[in-house]
mmCIF file with all atom_site columns, C-alpha atoms in Angstrom:
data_model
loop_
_atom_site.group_PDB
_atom_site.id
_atom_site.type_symbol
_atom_site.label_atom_id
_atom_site.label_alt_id
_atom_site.label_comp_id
_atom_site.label_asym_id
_atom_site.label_entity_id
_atom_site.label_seq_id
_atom_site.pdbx_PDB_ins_code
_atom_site.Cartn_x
_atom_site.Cartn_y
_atom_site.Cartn_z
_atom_site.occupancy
_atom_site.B_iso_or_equiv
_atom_site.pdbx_formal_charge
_atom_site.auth_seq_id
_atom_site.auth_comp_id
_atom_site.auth_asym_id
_atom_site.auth_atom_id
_atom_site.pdbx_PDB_model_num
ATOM 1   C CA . UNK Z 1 1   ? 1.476   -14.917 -18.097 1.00 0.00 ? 1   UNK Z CA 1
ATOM 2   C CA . UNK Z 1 2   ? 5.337   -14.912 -18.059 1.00 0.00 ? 2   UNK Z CA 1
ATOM 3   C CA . UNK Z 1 3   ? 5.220   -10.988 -18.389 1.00 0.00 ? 3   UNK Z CA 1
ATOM 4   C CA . UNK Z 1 4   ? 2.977   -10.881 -15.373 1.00 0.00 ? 4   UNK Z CA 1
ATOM 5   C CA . UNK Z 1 5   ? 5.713   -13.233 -13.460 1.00 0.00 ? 5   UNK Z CA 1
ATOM 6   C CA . UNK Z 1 6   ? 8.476   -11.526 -14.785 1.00 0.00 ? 6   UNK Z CA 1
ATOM 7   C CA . UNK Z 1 7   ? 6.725   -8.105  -13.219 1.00 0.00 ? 7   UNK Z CA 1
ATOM 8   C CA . UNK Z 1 8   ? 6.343   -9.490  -10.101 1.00 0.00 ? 8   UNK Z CA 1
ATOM 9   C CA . UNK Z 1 9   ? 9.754   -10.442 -10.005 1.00 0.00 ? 9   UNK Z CA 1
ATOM 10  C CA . UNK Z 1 10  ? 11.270  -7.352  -10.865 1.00 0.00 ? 10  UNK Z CA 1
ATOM 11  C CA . UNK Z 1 11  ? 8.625   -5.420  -8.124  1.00 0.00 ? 11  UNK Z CA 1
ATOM 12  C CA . UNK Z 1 12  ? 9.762   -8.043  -5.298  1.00 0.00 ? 12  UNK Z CA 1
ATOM 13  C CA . UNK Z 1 13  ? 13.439  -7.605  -6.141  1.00 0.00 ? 13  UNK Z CA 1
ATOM 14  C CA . UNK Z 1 14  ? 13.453  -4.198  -5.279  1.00 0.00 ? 14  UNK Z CA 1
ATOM 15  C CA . UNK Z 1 15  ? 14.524  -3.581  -1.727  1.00 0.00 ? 15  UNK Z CA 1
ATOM 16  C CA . UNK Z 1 16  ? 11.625  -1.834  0.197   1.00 0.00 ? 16  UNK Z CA 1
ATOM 17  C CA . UNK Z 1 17  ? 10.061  -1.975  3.887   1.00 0.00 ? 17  UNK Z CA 1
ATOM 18  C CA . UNK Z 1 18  ? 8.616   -5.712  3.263   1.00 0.00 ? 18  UNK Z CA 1
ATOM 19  C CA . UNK Z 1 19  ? 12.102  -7.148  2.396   1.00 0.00 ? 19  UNK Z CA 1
ATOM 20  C CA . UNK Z 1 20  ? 13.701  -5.202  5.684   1.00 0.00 ? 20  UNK Z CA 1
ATOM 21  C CA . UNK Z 1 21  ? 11.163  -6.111  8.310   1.00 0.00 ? 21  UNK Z CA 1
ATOM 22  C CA . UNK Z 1 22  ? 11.509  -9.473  6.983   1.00 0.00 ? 22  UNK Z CA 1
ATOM 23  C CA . UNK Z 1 23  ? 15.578  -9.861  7.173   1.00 0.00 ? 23  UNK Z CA 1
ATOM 24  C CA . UNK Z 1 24  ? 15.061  -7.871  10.367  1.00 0.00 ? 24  UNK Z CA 1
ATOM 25  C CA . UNK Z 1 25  ? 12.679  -10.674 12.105  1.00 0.00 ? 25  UNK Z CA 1
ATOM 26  C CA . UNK Z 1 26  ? 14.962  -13.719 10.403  1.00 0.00 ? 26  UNK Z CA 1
ATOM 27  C CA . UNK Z 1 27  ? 18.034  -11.901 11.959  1.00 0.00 ? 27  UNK Z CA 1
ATOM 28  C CA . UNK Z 1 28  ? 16.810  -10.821 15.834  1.00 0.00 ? 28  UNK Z CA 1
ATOM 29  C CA . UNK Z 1 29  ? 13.971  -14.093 15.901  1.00 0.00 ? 29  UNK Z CA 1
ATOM 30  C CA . UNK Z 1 30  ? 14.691  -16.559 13.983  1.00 0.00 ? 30  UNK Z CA 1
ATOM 31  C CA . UNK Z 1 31  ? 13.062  -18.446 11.115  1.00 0.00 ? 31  UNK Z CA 1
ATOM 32  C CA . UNK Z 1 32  ? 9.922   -19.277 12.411  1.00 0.00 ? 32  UNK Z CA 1
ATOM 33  C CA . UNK Z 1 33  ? 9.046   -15.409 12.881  1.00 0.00 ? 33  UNK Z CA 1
ATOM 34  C CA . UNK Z 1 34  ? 10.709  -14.588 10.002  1.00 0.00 ? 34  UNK Z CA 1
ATOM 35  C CA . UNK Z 1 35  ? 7.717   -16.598 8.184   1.00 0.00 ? 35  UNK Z CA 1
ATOM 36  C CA . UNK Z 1 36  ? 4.708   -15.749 10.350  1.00 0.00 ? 36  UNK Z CA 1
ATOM 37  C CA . UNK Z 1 37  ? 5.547   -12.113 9.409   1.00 0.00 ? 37  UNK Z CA 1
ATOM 38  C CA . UNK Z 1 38  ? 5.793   -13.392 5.952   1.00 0.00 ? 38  UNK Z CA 1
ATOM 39  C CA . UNK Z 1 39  ? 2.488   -14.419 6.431   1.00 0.00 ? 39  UNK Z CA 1
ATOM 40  C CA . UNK Z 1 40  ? 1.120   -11.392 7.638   1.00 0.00 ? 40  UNK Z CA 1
ATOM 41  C CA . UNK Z 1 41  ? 2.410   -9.898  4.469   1.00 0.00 ? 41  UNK Z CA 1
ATOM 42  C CA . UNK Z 1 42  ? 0.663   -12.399 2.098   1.00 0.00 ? 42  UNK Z CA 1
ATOM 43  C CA . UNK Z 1 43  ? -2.764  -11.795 3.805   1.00 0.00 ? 43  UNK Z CA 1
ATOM 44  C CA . UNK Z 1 44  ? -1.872  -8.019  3.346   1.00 0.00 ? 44  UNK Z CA 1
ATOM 45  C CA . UNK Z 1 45  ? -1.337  -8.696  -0.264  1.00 0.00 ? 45  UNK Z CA 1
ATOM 46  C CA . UNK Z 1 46  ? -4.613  -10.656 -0.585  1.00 0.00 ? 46  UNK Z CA 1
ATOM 47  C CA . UNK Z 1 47  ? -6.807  -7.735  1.196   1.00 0.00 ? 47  UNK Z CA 1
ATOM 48  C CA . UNK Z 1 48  ? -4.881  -5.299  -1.470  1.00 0.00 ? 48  UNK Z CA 1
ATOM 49  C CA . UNK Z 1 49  ? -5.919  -7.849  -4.280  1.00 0.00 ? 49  UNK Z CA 1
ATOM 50  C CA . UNK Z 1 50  ? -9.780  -7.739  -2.955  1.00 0.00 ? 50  UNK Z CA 1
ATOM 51  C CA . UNK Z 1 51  ? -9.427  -4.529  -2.588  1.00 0.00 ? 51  UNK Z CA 1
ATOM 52  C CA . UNK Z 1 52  ? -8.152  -3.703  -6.298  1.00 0.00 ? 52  UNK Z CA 1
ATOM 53  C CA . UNK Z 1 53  ? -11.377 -5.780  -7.464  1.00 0.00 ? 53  UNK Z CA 1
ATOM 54  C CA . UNK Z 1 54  ? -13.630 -3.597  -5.632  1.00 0.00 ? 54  UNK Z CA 1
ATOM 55  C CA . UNK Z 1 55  ? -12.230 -0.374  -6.924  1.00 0.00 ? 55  UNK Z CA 1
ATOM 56  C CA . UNK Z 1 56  ? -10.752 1.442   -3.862  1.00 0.00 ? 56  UNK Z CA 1
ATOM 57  C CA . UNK Z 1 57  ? -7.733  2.940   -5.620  1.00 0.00 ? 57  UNK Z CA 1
ATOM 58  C CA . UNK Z 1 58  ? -10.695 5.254   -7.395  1.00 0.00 ? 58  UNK Z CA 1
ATOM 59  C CA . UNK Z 1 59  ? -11.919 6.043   -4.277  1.00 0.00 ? 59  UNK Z CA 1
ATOM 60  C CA . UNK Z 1 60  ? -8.147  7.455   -3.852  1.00 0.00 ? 60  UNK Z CA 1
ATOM 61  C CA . UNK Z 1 61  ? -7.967  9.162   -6.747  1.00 0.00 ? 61  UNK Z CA 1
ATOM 62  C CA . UNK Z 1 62  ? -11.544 10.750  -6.177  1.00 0.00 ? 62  UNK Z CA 1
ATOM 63  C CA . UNK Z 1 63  ? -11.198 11.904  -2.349  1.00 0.00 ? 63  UNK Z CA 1
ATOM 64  C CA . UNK Z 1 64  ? -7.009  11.952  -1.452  1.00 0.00 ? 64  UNK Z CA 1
ATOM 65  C CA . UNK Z 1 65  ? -7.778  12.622  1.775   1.00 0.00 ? 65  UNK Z CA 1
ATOM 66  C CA . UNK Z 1 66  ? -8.351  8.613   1.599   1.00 0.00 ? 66  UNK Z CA 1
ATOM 67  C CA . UNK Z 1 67  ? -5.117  7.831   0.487   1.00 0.00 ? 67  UNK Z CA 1
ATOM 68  C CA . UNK Z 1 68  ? -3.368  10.535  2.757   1.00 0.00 ? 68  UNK Z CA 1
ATOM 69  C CA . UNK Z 1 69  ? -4.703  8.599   6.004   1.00 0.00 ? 69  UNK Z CA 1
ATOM 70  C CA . UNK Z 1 70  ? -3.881  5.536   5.113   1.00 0.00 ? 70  UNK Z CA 1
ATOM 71  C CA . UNK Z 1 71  ? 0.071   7.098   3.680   1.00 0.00 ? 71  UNK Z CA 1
ATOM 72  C CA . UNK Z 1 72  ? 0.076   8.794   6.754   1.00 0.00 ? 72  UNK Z CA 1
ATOM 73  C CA . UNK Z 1 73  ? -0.711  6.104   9.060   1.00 0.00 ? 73  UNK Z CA 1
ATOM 74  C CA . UNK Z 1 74  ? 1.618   3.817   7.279   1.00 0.00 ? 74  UNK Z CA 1
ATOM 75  C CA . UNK Z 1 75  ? 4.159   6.003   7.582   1.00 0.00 ? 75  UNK Z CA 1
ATOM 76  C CA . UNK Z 1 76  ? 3.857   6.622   11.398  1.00 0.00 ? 76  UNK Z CA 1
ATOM 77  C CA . UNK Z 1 77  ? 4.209   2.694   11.617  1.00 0.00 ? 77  UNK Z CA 1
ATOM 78  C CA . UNK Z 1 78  ? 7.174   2.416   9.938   1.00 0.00 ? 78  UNK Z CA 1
ATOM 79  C CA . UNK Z 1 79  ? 8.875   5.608   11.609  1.00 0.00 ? 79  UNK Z CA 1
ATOM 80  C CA . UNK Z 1 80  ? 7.560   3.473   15.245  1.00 0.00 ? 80  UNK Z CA 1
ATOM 81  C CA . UNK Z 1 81  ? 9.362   -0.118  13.997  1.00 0.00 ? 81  UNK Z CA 1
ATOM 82  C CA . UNK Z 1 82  ? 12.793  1.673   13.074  1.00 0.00 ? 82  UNK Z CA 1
ATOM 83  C CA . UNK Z 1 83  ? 13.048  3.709   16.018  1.00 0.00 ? 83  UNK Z CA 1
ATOM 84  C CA . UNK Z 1 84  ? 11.928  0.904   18.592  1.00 0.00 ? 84  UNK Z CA 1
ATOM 85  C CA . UNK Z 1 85  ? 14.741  -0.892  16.047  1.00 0.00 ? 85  UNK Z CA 1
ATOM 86  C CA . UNK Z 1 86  ? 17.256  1.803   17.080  1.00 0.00 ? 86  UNK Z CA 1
ATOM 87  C CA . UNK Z 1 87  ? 16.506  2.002   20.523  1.00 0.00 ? 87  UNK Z CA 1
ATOM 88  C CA . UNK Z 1 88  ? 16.868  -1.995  20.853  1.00 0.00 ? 88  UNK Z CA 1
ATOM 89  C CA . UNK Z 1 89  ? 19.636  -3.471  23.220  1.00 0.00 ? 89  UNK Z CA 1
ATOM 90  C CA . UNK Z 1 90  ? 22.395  -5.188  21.309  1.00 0.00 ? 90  UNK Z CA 1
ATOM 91  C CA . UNK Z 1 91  ? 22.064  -8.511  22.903  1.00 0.00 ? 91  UNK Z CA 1
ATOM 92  C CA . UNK Z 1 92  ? 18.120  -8.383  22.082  1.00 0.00 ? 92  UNK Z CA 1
ATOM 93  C CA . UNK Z 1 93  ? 19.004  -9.132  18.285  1.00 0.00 ? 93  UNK Z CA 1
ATOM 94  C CA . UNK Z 1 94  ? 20.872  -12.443 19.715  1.00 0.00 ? 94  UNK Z CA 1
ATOM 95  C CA . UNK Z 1 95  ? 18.656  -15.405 17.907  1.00 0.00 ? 95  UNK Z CA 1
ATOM 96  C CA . UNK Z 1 96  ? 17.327  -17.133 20.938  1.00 0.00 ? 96  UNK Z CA 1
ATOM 97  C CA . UNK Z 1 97  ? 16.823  -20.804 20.774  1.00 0.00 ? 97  UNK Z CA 1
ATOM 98  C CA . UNK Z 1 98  ? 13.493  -22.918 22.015  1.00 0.00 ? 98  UNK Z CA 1
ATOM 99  C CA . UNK Z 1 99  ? 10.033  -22.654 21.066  1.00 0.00 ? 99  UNK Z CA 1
ATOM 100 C CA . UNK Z 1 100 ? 8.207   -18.824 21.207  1.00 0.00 ? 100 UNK Z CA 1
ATOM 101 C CA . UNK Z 1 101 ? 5.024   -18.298 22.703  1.00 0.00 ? 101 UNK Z CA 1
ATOM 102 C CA . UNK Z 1 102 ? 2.124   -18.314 20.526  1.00 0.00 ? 102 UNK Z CA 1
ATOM 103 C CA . UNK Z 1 103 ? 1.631   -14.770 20.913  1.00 0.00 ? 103 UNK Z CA 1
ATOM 104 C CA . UNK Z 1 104 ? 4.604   -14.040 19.589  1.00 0.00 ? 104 UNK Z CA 1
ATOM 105 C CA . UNK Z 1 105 ? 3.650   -15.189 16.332  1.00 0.00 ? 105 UNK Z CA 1
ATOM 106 C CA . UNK Z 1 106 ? 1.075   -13.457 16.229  1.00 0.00 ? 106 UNK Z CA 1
ATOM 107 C CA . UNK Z 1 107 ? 2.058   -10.105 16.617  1.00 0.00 ? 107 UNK Z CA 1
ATOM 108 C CA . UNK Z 1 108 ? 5.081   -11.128 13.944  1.00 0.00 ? 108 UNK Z CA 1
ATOM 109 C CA . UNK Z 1 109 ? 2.169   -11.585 11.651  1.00 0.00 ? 109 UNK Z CA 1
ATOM 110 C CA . UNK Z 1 110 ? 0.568   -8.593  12.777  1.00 0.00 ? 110 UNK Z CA 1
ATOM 111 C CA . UNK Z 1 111 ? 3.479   -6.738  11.851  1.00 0.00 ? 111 UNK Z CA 1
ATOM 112 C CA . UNK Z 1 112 ? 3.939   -7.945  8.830   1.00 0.00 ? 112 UNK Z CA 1
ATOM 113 C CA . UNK Z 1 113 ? 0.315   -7.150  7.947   1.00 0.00 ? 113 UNK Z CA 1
ATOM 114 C CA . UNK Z 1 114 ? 0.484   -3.577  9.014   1.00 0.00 ? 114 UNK Z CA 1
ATOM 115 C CA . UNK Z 1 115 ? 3.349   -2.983  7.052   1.00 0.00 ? 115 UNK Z CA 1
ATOM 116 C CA . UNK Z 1 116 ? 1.871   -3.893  4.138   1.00 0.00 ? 116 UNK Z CA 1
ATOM 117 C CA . UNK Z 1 117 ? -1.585  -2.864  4.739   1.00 0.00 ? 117 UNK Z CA 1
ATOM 118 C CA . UNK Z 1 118 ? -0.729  0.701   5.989   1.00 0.00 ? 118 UNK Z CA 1
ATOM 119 C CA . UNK Z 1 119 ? 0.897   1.724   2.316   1.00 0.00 ? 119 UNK Z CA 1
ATOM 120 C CA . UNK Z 1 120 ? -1.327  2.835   -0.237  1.00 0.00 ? 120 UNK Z CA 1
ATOM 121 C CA . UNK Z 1 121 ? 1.648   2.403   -3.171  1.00 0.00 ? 121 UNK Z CA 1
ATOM 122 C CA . UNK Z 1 122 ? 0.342   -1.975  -2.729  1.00 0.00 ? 122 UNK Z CA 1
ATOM 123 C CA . UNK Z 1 123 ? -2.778  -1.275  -3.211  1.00 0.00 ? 123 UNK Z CA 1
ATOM 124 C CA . UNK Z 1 124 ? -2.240  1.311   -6.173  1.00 0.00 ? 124 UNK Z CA 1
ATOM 125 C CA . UNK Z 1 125 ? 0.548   -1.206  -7.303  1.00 0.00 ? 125 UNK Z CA 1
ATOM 126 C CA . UNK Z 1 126 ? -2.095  -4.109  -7.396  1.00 0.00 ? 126 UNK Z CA 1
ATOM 127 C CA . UNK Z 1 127 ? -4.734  -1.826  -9.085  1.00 0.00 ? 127 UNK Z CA 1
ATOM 128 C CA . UNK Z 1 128 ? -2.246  -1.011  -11.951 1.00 0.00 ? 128 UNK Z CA 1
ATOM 129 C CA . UNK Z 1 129 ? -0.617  -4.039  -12.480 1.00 0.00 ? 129 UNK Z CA 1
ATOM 130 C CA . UNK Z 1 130 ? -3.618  -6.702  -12.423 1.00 0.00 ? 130 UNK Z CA 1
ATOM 131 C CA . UNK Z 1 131 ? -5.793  -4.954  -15.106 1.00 0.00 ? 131 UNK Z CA 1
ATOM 132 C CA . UNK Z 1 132 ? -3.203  -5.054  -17.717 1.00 0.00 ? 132 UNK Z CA 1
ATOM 133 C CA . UNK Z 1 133 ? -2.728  -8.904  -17.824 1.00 0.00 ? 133 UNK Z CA 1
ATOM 134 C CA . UNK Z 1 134 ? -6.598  -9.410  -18.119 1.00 0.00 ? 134 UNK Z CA 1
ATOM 135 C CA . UNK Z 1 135 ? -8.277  -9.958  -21.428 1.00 0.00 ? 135 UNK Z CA 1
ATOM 136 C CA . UNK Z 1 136 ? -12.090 -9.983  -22.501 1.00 0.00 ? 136 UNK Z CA 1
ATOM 137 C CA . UNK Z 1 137 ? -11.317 -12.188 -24.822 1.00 0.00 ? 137 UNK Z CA 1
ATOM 138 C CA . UNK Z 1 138 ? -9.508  -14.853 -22.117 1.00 0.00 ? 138 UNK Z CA 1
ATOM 139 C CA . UNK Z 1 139 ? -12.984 -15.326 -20.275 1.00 0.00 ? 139 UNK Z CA 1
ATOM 140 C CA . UNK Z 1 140 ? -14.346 -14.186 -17.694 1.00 0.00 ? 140 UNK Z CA 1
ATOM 141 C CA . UNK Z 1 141 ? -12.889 -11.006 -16.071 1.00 0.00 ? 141 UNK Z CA 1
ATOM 142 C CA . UNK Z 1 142 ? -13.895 -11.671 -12.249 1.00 0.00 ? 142 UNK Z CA 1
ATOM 143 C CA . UNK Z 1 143 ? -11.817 -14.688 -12.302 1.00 0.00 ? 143 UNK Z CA 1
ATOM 144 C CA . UNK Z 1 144 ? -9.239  -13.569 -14.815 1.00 0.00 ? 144 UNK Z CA 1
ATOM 145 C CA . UNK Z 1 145 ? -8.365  -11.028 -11.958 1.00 0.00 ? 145 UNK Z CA 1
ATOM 146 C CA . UNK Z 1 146 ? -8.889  -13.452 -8.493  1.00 0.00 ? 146 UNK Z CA 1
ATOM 147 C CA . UNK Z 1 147 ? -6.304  -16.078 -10.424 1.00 0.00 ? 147 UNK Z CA 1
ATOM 148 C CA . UNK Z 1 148 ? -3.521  -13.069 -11.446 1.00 0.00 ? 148 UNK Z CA 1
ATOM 149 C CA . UNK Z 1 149 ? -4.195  -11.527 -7.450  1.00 0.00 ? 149 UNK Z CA 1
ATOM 150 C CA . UNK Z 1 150 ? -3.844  -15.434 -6.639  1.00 0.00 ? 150 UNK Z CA 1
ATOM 151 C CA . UNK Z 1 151 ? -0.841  -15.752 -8.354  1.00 0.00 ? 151 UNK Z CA 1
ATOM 152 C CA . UNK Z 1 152 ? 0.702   -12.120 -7.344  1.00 0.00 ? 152 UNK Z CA 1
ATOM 153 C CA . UNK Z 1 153 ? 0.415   -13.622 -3.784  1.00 0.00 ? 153 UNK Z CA 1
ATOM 154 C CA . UNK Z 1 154 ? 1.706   -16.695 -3.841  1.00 0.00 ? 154 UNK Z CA 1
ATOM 155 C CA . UNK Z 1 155 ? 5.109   -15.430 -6.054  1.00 0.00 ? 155 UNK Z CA 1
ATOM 156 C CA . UNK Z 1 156 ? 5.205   -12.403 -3.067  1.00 0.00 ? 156 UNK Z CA 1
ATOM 157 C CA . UNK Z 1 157 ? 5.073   -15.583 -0.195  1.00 0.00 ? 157 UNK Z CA 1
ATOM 158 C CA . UNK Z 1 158 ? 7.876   -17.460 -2.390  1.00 0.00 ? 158 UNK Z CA 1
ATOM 159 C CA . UNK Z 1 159 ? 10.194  -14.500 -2.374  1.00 0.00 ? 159 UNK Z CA 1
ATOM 160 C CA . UNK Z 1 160 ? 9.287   -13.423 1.301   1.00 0.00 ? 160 UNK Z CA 1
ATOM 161 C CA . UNK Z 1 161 ? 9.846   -17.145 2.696   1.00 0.00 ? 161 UNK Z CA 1
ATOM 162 C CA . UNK Z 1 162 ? 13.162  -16.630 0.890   1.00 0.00 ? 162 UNK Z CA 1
ATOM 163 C CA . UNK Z 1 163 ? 14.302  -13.016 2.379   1.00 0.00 ? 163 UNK Z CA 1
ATOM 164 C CA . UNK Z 1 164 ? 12.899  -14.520 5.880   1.00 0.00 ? 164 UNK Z CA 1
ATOM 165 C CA . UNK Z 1 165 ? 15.680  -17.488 5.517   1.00 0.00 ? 165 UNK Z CA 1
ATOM 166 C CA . UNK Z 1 166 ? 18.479  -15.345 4.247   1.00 0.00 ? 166 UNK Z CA 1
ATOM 167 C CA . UNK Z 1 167 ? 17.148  -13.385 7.531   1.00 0.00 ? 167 UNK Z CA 1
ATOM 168 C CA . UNK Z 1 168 ? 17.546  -16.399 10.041  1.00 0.00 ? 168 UNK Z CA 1
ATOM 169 C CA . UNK Z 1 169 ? 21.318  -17.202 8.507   1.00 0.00 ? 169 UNK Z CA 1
ATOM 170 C CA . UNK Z 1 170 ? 22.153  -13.643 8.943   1.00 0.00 ? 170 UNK Z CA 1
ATOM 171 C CA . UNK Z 1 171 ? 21.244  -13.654 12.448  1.00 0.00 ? 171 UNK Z CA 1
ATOM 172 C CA . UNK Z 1 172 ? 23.509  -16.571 13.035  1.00 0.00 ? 172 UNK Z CA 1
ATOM 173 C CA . UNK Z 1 173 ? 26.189  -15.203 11.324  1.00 0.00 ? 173 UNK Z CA 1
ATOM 174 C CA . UNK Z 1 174 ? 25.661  -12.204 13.277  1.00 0.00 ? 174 UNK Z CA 1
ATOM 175 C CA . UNK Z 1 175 ? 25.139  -14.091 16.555  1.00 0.00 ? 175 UNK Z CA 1
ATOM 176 C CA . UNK Z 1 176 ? 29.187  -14.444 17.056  1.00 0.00 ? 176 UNK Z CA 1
ATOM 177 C CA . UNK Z 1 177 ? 29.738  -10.938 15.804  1.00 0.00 ? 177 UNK Z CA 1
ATOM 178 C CA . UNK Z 1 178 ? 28.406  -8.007  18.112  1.00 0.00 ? 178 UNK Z CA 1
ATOM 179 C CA . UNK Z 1 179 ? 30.191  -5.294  16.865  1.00 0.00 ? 179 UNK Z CA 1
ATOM 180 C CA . UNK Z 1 180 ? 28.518  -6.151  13.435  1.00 0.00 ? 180 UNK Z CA 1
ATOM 181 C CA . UNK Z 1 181 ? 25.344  -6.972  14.773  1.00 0.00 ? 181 UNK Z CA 1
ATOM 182 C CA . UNK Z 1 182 ? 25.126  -3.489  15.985  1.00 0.00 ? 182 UNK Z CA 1
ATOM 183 C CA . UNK Z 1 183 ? 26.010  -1.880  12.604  1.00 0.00 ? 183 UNK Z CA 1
ATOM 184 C CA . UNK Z 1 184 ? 23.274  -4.081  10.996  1.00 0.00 ? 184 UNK Z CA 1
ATOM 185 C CA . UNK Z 1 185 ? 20.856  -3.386  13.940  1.00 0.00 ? 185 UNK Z CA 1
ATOM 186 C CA . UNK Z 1 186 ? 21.504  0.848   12.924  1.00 0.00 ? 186 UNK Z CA 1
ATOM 187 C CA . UNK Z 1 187 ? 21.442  -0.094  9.349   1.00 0.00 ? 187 UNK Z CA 1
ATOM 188 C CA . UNK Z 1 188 ? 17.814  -1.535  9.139   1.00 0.00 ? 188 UNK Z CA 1
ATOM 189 C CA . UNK Z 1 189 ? 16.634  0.390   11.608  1.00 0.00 ? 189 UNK Z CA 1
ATOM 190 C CA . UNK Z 1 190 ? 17.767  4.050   9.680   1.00 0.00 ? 190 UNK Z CA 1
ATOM 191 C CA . UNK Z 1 191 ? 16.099  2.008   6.468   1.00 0.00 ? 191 UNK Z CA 1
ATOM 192 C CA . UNK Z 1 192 ? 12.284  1.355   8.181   1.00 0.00 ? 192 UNK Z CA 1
ATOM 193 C CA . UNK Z 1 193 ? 12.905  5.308   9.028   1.00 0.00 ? 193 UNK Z CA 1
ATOM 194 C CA . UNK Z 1 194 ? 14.106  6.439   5.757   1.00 0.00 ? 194 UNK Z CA 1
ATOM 195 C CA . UNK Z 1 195 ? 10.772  4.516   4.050   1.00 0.00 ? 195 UNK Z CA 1
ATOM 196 C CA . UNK Z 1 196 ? 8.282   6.328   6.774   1.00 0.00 ? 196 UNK Z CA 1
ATOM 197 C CA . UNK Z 1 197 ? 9.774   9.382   5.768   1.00 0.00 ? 197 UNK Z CA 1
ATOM 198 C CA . UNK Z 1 198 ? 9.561   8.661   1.855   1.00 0.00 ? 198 UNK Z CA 1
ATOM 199 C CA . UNK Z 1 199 ? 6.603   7.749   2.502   1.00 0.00 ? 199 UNK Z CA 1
ATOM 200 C CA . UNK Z 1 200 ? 5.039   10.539  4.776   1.00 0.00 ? 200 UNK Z CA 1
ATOM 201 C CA . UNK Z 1 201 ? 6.509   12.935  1.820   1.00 0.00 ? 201 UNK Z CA 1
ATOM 202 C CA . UNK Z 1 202 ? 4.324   11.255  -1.083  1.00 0.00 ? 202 UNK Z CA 1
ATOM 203 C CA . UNK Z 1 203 ? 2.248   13.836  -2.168  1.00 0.00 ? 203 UNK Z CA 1
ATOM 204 C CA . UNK Z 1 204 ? 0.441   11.695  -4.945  1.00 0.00 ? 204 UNK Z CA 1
ATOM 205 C CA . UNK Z 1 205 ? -0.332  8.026   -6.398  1.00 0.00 ? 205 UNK Z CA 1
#
């Protein structure tokens, strides 16, 4: 078990298109979006896990014309949220105060769920990763796996609540500097662009 949560660790470390879209929301809309998209993520993760269990990576493996559409879909997502990023007016990444509309926290979630959902790497990542930790000899295997995909979701919320905080601070800290707001606004958005690329140009799993 402490391999497993060491793994996961080490996986949600790693800077990638989950970690950005979440600093990016905690910066421009505060905290509260920040973690509705963080939320979108973790039901991402949990489809992924179901998914895992069910066998769907095969069905990547066996027709990649699968896994293409769903890489290439991602992909056009992620190109669409860095270059609305780049396109954004300076003053729209200005943390407004009072409550947001419900709506708005629900396409936050939706976003994080499409990011997530729309690349195949999470759901090969779960299909790798789970089987490893799960022994015949521990019980039975069914829930052996749902506890691990429990547990891979729950540490991935933990760390995403986290990045979505360290978002909302940087967007106040950014909130009395526009010049830098603008270089971070570029940054993330030329990141979310450089990931739709990468992953547009994955040719395998």
């Amino acid at each position: 078990m402490t391999g497993f949560l060491i793994a996961l660790a080490v996986v949600y470390l790693l800077p990638g298109p989950d970690m950005i879209l979440l600093l990016q929301t905690g910066a421009r809309q505060g905290r509260g979006m920040a973690l509705a998209t963080a939320l979108g993520l973790a039901l991402a993760r949990s489809c992924h896990v179901a998914l895992a269990g069910l066998g769907l990576a095969v069905l990547f493996k066996t027709a990649p014309w699968t896994f293409d559409l769903v890489r290439l879909a991602g992909a056009a997502y992620l190109l669409w949220l860095g270059l609305r990023l780049l396109q954004a007016q300076t003053s729209a990444l200005v943390v407004e105060g009072g409550r947001q509309p419900s709506r708005a926290y629900w396409l936050a979630m939706r976003r994080g769920l499409l990011t997530n959902l729309l690349n195949p790497k999470a759901l090969v990542f779960c299909s790798v990763l789970l089987p490893q930790f799960v022994s015949p000899e521990a019980g039975p295997l069914a829930l052996q796996f749902a506890w691990l995909g429990a547990l891979l979701v729950a540490v991935g919320l933990a760390f995403d609540a986290a990045y979505a905080l360290a978002g909302a601070g940087l967007g106040r800290w950014l909130g009395r500097r526009p010049l830098v707001q603008r270089v971070q606004q570029w940054l993330f958005g030329g990141v979310l662009v450089g990931f739709g690329v990468r992953l547009a140009l994955l040719r395998d799993i």
